[in-house]
Coordinates of C-alpha atoms in Angstrom, one line a residue:
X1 CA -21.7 -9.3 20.2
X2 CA -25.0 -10.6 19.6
X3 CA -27.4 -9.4 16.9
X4 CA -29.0 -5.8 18.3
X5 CA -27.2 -5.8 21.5
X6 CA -24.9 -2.7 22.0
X7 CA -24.2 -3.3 26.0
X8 CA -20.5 -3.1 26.4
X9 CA -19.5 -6.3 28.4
X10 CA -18.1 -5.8 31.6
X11 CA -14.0 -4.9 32.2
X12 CA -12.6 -8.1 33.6
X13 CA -11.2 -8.5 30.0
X14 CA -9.7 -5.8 29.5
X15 CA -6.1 -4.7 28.9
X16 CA -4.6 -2.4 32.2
X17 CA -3.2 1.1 31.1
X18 CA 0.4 2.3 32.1
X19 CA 0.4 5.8 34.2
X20 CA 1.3 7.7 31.1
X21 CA -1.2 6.4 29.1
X22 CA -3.7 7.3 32.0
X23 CA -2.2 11.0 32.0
X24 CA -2.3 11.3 28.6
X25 CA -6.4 9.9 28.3
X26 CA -7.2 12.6 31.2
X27 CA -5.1 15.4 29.0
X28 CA -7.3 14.4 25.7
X29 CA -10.3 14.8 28.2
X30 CA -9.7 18.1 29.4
X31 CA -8.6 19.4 25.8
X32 CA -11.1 17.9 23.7
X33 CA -15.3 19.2 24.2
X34 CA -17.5 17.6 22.0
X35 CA -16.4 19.3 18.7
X36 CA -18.5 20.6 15.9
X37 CA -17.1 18.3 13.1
X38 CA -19.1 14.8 13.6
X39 CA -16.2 13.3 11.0
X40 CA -13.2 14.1 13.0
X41 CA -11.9 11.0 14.6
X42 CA -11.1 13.1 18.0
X43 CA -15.1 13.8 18.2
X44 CA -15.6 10.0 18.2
X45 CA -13.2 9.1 20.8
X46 CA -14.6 11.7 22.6
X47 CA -17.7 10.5 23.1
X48 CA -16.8 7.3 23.2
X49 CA -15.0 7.8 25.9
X50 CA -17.6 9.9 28.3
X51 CA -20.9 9.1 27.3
X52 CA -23.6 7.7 29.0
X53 CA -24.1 4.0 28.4
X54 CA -25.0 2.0 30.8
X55 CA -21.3 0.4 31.7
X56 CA -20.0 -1.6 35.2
X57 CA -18.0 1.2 36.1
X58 CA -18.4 5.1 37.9
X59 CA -18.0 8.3 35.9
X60 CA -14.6 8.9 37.0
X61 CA -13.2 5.6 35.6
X62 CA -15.0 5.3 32.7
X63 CA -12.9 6.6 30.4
X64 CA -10.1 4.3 31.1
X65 CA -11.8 1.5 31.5
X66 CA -13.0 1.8 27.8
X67 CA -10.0 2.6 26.4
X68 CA -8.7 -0.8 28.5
X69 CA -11.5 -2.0 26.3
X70 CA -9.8 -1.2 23.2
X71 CA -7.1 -2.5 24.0
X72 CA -8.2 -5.8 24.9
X73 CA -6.7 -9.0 24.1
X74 CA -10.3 -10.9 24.6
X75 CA -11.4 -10.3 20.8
X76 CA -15.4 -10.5 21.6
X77 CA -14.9 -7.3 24.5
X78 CA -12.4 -5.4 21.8
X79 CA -15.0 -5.8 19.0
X80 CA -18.3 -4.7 21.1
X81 CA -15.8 -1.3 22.4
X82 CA -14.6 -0.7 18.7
X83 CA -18.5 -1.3 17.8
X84 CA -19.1 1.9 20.4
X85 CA -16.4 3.4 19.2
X86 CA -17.9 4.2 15.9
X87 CA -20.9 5.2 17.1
X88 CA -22.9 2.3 15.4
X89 CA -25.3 1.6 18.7
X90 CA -27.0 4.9 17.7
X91 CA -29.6 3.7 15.1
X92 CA -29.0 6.4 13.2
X93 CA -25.4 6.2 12.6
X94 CA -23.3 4.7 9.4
X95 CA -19.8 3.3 9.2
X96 CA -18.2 5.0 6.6
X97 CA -17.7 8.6 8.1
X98 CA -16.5 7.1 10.8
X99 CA -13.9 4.8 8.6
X100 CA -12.7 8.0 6.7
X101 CA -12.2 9.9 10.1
X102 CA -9.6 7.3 10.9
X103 CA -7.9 7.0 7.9
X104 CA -7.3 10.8 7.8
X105 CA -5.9 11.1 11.1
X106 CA -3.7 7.9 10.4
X107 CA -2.4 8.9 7.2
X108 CA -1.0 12.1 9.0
X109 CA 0.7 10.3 11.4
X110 CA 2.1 8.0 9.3
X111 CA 3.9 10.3 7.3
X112 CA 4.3 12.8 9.9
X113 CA 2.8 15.6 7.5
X114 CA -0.1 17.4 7.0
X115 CA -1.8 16.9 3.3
X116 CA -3.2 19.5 1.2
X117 CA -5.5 16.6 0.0
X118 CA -6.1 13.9 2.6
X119 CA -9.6 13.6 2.0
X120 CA -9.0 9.9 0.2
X121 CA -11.9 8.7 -0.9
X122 CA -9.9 5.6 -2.2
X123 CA -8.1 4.4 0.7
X124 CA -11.7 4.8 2.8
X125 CA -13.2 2.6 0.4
X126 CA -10.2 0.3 0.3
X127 CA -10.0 -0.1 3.9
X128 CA -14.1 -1.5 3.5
X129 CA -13.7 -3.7 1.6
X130 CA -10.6 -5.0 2.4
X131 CA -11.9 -8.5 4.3
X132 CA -13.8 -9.1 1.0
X133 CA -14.3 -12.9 1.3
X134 CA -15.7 -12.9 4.7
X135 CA -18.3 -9.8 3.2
X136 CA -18.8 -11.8 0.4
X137 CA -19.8 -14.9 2.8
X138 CA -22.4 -13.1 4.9
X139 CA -24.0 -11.7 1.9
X140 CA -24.2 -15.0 -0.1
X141 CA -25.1 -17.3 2.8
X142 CA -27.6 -18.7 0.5
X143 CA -25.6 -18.2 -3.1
X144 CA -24.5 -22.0 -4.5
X145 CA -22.8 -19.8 -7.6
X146 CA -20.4 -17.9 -5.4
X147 CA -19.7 -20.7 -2.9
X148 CA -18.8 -22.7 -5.7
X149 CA -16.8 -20.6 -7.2
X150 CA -14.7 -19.9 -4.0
X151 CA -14.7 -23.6 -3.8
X152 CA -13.1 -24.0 -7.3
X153 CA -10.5 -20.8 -6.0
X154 CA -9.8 -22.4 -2.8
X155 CA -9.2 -25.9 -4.9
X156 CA -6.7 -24.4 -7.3
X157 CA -4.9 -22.8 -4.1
X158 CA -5.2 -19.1 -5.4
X159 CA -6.3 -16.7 -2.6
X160 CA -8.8 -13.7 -3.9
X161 CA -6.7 -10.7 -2.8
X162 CA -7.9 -8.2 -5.3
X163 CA -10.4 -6.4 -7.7
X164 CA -9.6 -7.5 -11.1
X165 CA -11.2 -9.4 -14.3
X166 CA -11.2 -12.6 -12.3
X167 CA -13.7 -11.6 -9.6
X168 CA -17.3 -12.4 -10.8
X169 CA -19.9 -10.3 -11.3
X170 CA -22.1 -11.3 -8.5
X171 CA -18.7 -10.9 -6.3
X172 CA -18.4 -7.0 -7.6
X173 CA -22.6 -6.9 -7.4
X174 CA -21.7 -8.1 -3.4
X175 CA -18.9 -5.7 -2.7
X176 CA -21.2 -2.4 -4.2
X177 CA -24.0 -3.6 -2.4
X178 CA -22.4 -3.7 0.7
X179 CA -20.5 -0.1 0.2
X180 CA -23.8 2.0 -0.3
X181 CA -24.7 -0.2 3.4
X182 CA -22.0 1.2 5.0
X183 CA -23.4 4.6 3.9
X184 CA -27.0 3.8 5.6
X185 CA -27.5 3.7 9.7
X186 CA -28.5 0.7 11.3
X187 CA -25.8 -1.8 10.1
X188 CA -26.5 -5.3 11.3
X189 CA -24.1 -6.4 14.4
X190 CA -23.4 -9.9 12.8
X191 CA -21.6 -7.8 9.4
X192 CA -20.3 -5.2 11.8
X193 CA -18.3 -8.3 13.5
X194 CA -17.1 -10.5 10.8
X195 CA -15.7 -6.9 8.8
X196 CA -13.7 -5.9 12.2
X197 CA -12.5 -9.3 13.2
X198 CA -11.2 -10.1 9.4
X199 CA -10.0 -6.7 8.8
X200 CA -6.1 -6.3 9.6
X201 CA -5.9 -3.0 7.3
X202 CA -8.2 -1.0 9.1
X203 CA -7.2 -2.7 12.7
X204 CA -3.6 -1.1 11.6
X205 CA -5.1 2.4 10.5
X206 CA -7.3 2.7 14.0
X207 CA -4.1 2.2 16.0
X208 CA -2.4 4.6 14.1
X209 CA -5.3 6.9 14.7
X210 CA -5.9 6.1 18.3
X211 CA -1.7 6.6 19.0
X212 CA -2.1 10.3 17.1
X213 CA -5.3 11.5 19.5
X214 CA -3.8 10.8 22.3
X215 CA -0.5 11.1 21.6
X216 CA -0.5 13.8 19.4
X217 CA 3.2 14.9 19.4
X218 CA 4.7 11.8 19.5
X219 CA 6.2 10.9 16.8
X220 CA 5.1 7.2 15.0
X221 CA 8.7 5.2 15.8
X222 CA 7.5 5.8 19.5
X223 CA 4.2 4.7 19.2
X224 CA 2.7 4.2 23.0
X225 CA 0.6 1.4 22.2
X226 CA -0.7 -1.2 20.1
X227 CA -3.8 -2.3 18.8
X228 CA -3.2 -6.9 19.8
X229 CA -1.9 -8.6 17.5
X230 CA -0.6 -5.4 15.4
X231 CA 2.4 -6.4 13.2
X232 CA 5.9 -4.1 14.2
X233 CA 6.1 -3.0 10.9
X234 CA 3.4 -0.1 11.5
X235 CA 6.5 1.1 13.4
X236 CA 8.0 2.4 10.6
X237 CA 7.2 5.5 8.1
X238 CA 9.2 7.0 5.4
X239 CA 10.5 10.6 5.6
X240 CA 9.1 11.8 2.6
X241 CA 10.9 15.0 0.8
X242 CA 8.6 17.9 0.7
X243 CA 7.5 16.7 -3.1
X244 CA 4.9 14.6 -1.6
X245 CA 1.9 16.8 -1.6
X246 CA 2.6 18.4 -5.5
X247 CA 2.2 14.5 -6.2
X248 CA 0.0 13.7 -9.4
X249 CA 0.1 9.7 -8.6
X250 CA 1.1 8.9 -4.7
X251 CA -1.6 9.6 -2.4
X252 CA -0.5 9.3 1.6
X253 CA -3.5 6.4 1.0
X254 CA -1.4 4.6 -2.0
X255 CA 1.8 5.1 -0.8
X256 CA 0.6 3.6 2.8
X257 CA -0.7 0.5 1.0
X258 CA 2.5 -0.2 -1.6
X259 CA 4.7 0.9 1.9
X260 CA 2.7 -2.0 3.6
X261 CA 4.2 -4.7 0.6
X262 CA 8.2 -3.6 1.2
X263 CA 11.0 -4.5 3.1
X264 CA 11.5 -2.6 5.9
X265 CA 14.5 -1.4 4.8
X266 CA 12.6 0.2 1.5
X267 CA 10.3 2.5 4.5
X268 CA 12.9 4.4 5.5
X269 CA 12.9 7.4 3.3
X270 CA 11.3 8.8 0.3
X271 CA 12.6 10.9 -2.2
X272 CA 11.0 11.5 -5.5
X273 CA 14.0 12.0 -8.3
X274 CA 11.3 11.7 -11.5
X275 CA 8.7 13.5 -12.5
X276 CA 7.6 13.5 -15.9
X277 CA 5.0 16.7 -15.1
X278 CA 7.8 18.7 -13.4
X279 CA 10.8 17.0 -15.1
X280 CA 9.7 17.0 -18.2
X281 CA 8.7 14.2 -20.9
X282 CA 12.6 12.9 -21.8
X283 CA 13.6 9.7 -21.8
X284 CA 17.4 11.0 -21.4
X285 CA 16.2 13.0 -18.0
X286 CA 14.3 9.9 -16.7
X287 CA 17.4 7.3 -17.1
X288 CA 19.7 9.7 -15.7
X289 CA 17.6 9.9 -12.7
X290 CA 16.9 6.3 -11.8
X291 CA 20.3 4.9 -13.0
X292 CA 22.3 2.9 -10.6
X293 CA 20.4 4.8 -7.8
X294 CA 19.2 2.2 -5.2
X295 CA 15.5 1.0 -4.9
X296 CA 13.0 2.3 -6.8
X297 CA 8.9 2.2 -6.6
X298 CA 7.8 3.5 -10.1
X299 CA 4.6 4.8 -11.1
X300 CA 2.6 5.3 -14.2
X301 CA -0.9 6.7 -15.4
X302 CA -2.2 5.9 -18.2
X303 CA -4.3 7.8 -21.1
X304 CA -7.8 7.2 -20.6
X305 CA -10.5 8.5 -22.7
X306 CA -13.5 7.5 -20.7
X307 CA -13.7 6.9 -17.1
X308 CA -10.4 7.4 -14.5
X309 CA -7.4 6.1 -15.9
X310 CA -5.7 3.4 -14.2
X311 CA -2.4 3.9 -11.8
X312 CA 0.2 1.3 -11.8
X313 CA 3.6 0.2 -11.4
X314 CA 6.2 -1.8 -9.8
X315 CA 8.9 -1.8 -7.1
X316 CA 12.6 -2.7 -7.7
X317 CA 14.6 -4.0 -5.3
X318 CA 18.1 -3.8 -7.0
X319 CA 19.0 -1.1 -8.6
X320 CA 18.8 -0.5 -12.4
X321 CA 21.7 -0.8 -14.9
X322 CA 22.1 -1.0 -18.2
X323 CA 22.3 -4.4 -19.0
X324 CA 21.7 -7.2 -22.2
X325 CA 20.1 -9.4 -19.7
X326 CA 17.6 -9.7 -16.3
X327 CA 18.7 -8.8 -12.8
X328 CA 17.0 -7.7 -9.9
X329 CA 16.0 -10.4 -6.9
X330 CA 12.9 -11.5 -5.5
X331 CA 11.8 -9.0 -4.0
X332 CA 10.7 -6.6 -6.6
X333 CA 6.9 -6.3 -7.2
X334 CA 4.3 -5.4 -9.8
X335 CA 0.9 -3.9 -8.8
X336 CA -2.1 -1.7 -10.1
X337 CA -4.5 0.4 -8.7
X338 CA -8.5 0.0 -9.3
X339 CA -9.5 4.0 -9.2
X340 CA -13.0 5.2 -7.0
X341 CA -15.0 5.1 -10.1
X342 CA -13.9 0.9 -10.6
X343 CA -17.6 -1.3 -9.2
X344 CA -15.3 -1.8 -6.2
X345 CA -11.7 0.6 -5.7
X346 CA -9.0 -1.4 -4.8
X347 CA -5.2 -2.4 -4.8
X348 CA -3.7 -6.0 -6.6
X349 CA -0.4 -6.4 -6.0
X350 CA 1.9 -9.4 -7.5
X351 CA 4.8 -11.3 -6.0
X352 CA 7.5 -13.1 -7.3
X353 CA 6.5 -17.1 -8.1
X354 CA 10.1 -18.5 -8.6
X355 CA 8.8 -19.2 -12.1
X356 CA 12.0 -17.7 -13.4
X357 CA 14.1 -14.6 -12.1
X358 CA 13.1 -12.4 -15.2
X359 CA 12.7 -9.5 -12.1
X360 CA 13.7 -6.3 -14.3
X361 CA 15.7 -5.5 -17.6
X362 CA 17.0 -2.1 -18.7
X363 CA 18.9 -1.2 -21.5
X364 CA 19.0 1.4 -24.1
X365 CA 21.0 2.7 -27.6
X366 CA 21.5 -0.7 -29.2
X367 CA 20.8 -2.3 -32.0
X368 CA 19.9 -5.6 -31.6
X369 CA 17.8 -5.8 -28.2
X370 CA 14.6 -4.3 -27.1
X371 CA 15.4 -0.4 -25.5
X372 CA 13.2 0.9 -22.5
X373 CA 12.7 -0.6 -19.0
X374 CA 11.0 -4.0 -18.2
X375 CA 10.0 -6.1 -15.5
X376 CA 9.0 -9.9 -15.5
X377 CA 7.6 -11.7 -18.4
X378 CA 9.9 -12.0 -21.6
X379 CA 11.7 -10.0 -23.9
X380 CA 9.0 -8.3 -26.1
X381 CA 6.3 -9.3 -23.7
X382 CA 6.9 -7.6 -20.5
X383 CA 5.0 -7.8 -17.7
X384 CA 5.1 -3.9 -17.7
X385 CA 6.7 -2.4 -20.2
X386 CA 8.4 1.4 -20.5
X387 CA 9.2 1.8 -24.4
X388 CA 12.1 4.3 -25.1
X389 CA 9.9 6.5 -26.7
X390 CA 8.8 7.4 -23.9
X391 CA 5.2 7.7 -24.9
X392 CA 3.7 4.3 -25.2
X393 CA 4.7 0.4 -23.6
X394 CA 2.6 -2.7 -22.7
X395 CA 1.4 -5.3 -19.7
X396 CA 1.4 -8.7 -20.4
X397 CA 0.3 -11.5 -18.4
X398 CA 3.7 -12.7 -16.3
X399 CA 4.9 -16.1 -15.3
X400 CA 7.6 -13.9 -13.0
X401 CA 4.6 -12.5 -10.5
X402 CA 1.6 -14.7 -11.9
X403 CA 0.3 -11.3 -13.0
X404 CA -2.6 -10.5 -14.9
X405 CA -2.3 -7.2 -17.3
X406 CA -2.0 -3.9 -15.4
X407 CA -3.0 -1.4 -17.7
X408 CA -6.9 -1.5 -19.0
X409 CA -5.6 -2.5 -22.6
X410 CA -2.0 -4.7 -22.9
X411 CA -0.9 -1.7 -25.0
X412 CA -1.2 1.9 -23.2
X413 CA -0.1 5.4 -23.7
X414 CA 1.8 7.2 -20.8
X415 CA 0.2 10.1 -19.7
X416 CA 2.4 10.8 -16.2
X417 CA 5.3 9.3 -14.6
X418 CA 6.7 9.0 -11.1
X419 CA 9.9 7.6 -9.8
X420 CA 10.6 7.5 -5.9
X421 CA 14.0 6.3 -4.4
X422 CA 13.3 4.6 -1.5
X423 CA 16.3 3.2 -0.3
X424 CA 19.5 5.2 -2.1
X425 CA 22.5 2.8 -2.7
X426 CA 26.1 3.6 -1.8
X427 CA 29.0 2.8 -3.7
X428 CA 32.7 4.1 -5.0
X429 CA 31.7 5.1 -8.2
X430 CA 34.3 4.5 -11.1
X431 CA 35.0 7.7 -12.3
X432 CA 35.8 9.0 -8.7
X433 CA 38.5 6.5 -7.8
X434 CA 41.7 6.3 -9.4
X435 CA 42.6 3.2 -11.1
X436 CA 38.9 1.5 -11.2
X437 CA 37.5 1.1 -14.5
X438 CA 34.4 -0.3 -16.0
X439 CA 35.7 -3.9 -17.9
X440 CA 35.1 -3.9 -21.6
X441 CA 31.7 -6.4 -21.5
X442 CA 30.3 -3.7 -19.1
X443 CA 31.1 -0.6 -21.4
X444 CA 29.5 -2.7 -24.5
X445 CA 26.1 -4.4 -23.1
X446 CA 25.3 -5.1 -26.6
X447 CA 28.6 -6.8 -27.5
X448 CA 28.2 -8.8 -24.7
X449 CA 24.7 -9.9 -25.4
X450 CA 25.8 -11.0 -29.4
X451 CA 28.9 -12.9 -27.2
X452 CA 26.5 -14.5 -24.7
X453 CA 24.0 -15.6 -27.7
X454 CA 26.9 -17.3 -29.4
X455 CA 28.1 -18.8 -26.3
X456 CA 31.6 -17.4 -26.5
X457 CA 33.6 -16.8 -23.4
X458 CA 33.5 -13.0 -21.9
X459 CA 37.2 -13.2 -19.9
X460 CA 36.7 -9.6 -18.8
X461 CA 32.8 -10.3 -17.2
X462 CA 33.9 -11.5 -14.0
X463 CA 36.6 -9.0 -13.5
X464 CA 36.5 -7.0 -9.8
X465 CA 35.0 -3.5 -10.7
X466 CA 33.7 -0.3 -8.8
X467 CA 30.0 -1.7 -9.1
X468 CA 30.4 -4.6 -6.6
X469 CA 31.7 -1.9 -4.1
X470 CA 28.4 -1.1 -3.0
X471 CA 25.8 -1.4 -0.1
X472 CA 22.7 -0.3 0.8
X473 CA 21.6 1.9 3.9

């Protein structure tokens, strides 16, 4: 789309539409007048769909011939439709109502629930700024200071995926600038372009949105159709227990983007089984409820005197046992959450390096080694940190996930904790079948941690016990 032009091209690009997909435009049609509410993502669609633009087509077919449009696999015809689509050839128009009117109606199908609070301010303004190099490009055409400095980025081979202490200040000066624009009418074409086409995160959140319009009773693992180029696993959403919407630190927005990072087998089903406002502040109740229990995505908030505190946390692959020593895989991640009232909201999460498989340690009542739950870095200097006291820990910087320090200070006071099992593990626990006993090194972590540090043999560590009987769903 060329600057100031809003024709639509004409259809010979465009995608054809099954017969159900037809029937179930026409039905959307018929049920939907022009609505009151100018954020709903229904109204848009609407009048998308049936207003009167100039278009190579009659009255009759229009509506499918744009919705074809949509779903185009020619990327110049699906950008100048999704242009329309937002209403953004009205000079009087802005982007972000229209942005948060998507991602309410996709965070509802994705979880298949209604929220008592899906107005998310956070995962709108996520979803913006998402692409943030290619914004950051058409705003600094002329800026040697940030060219070179994604020069000396792209030289080191680190890619800018987040909002954290490493993004300069003109970057975060960009990224505001270009928010409060998405708030004013008459957004340039040429921005409008380079946002949609770079923008996979909002690409997946419209075709959520477009399957639950028109599709409303469906539910999201038979999605009718896909946005091109849309990844299978948008396929899959977690059953969530009813605990989601009493939630203090998952927001549908949140747990979308974290769900977006995990295996599939992690997205399967959602229980929460901690809570430190409705559970209580023990550290007893909390390792009794994420002991041996399958994978885990764990979150904390932090005390914060000024400002909104920060939300942060990791996921564990493997479950957690009590151990002198690191276990876990790959797999497990660390991440942190910039709030709304950050110069730019947004979500960093770390992966593994292979710099050493220091993935998650737990361990409690001894003597000799540190008690509380950690994950990457080294002992004492965690990359997260959960003290047994249940009251303060620490972030470090972490060779494990080449992570910078979550919390605002490397030492932070918990002020709310969340625990959700994601995918429960089965097994034949011990104490429920005869004969099957823990070996001595397992009932004595500490022992075994004096015996490994003096390099003495442990004949009982590689003995067959109930533990290895286990698999996940």
């Amino acid at each position: 789309m060329g600057a100031g032009s809003s024709k639509p091209r004409s259809g010979k690009d465009s995608a054809s539409l099954d017969a159900e997909t037809k029937n179930a435009l026409e039905i959307f049609i018929k049920e939907n007048n022009e609505q009151a509410s100018l954020e709903a993502f229904e109204t848009y669609l609407y009048q998308y769909l049936v207003n009167t633009l100039p278009v190579e087509t009659t009255k009759a077919a229009k509506p499918v011939h744009r919705l074809s449009c949509l779903l185009s696999s020619d990327r110049k015809v699906q950008t100048e439709h999704v242009y329309l689509l937002a209403g953004l050839s009205n000079p009087a128009a802005s982007l972000k109502p229209f942005i948060a009117s998507v991602c309410k109606s996709a965070l509802q199908l994705f979880w298949q629930a209604q929220f008592d609070n899906v107005e998310d301010l956070w995962t709108t303004e996520w979803a913006l700024t998402r692409p943030k190099d290619a914004i950051v490009q058409k705003y600094t055409t002329n800026n040697q200071t940030l060219k070179q400095q994604r020069m000396k980025h792209n030289s080191l081979g680190l890619t800018m995926v987040g909002f954290d202490e490493e993004d300069s200040s003109e970057t975060l000066d960009i990224l505001s600038k270009w928010l409060a624009d998405t708030e004013k009418p008459g957004l340039a074409t040429d921005i409008w372009c380079s946002w949609w086409q770079s923008n996979p995160v909002f690409q997946e959140l419209l075709c959520l949105a477009l399957n639950k319009a028109l599709y409303p009773h469906n539910a999201l693992l038979d999605l009718k159709f896909k946005l091109p180029g849309m990844p299978q696993r948008i396929l899959h959403c977690p059953q969530l227990s009813p605990m989601f919407n009493d939630s203090d630190l998952l927001s549908p927005g949140l747990g979308w983007a974290i769900s977006r990072e995990l295996p599939h087998e992690a997205c399967l089903n959602w229980r929460r089984v901690y809570s430190s406002k409705y559970d209580g502040r023990s550290w007893s109740t909390f390792i009794k409820s994420i002991e041996r229990r399958g994978s885990l995505l764990i979150l904390i908030r932090e005390q914060q005197t000024e400002g909104m505190p920060r939300i942060f946390g990791a996921f564990l692959d493997q479950e957690l046992e009590r151990r002198p020593s690191w276990h876990g895989t790959s797999l497990n991640l660390l991440f942190t959450l910039f709030p709304t009232d950050s110069p730019v909201p947004g979500l960093v999460v770390y992966k593994t390096t292979g710099f050493n498989d220091h993935y998650q340690y737990f361990n409690y009542s001894t003597k000799t080694l540190p008690n509380g739950l950690g994950v990457g870095g080294q002992m004492g200097h965690f990359g997260l940190w959960i003290d047994c006291d249940f009251t303060n820990g620490h972030s470090n910087s972490a060779a494990t996930f080449g992570s910078q320090p979550l919390s605002l200070h490397n030492e932070f006071t918990i002020d709310a904790v969340e625990v959700w099992l994601v995918r429960p593990t089965q097994r034949l626990d011990a104490d429920d079948e005869p004969g099957m006993q823990r070996s001595a090194v397992e009932s004595n972590p500490e022992a075994a941690a004096m015996l490994e540090m003096a390099n003495r043999p442990m004949y009982s560590k590689d003995l067959p016990s109930s533990r290895n009987n286990m698999v996940h769903d």
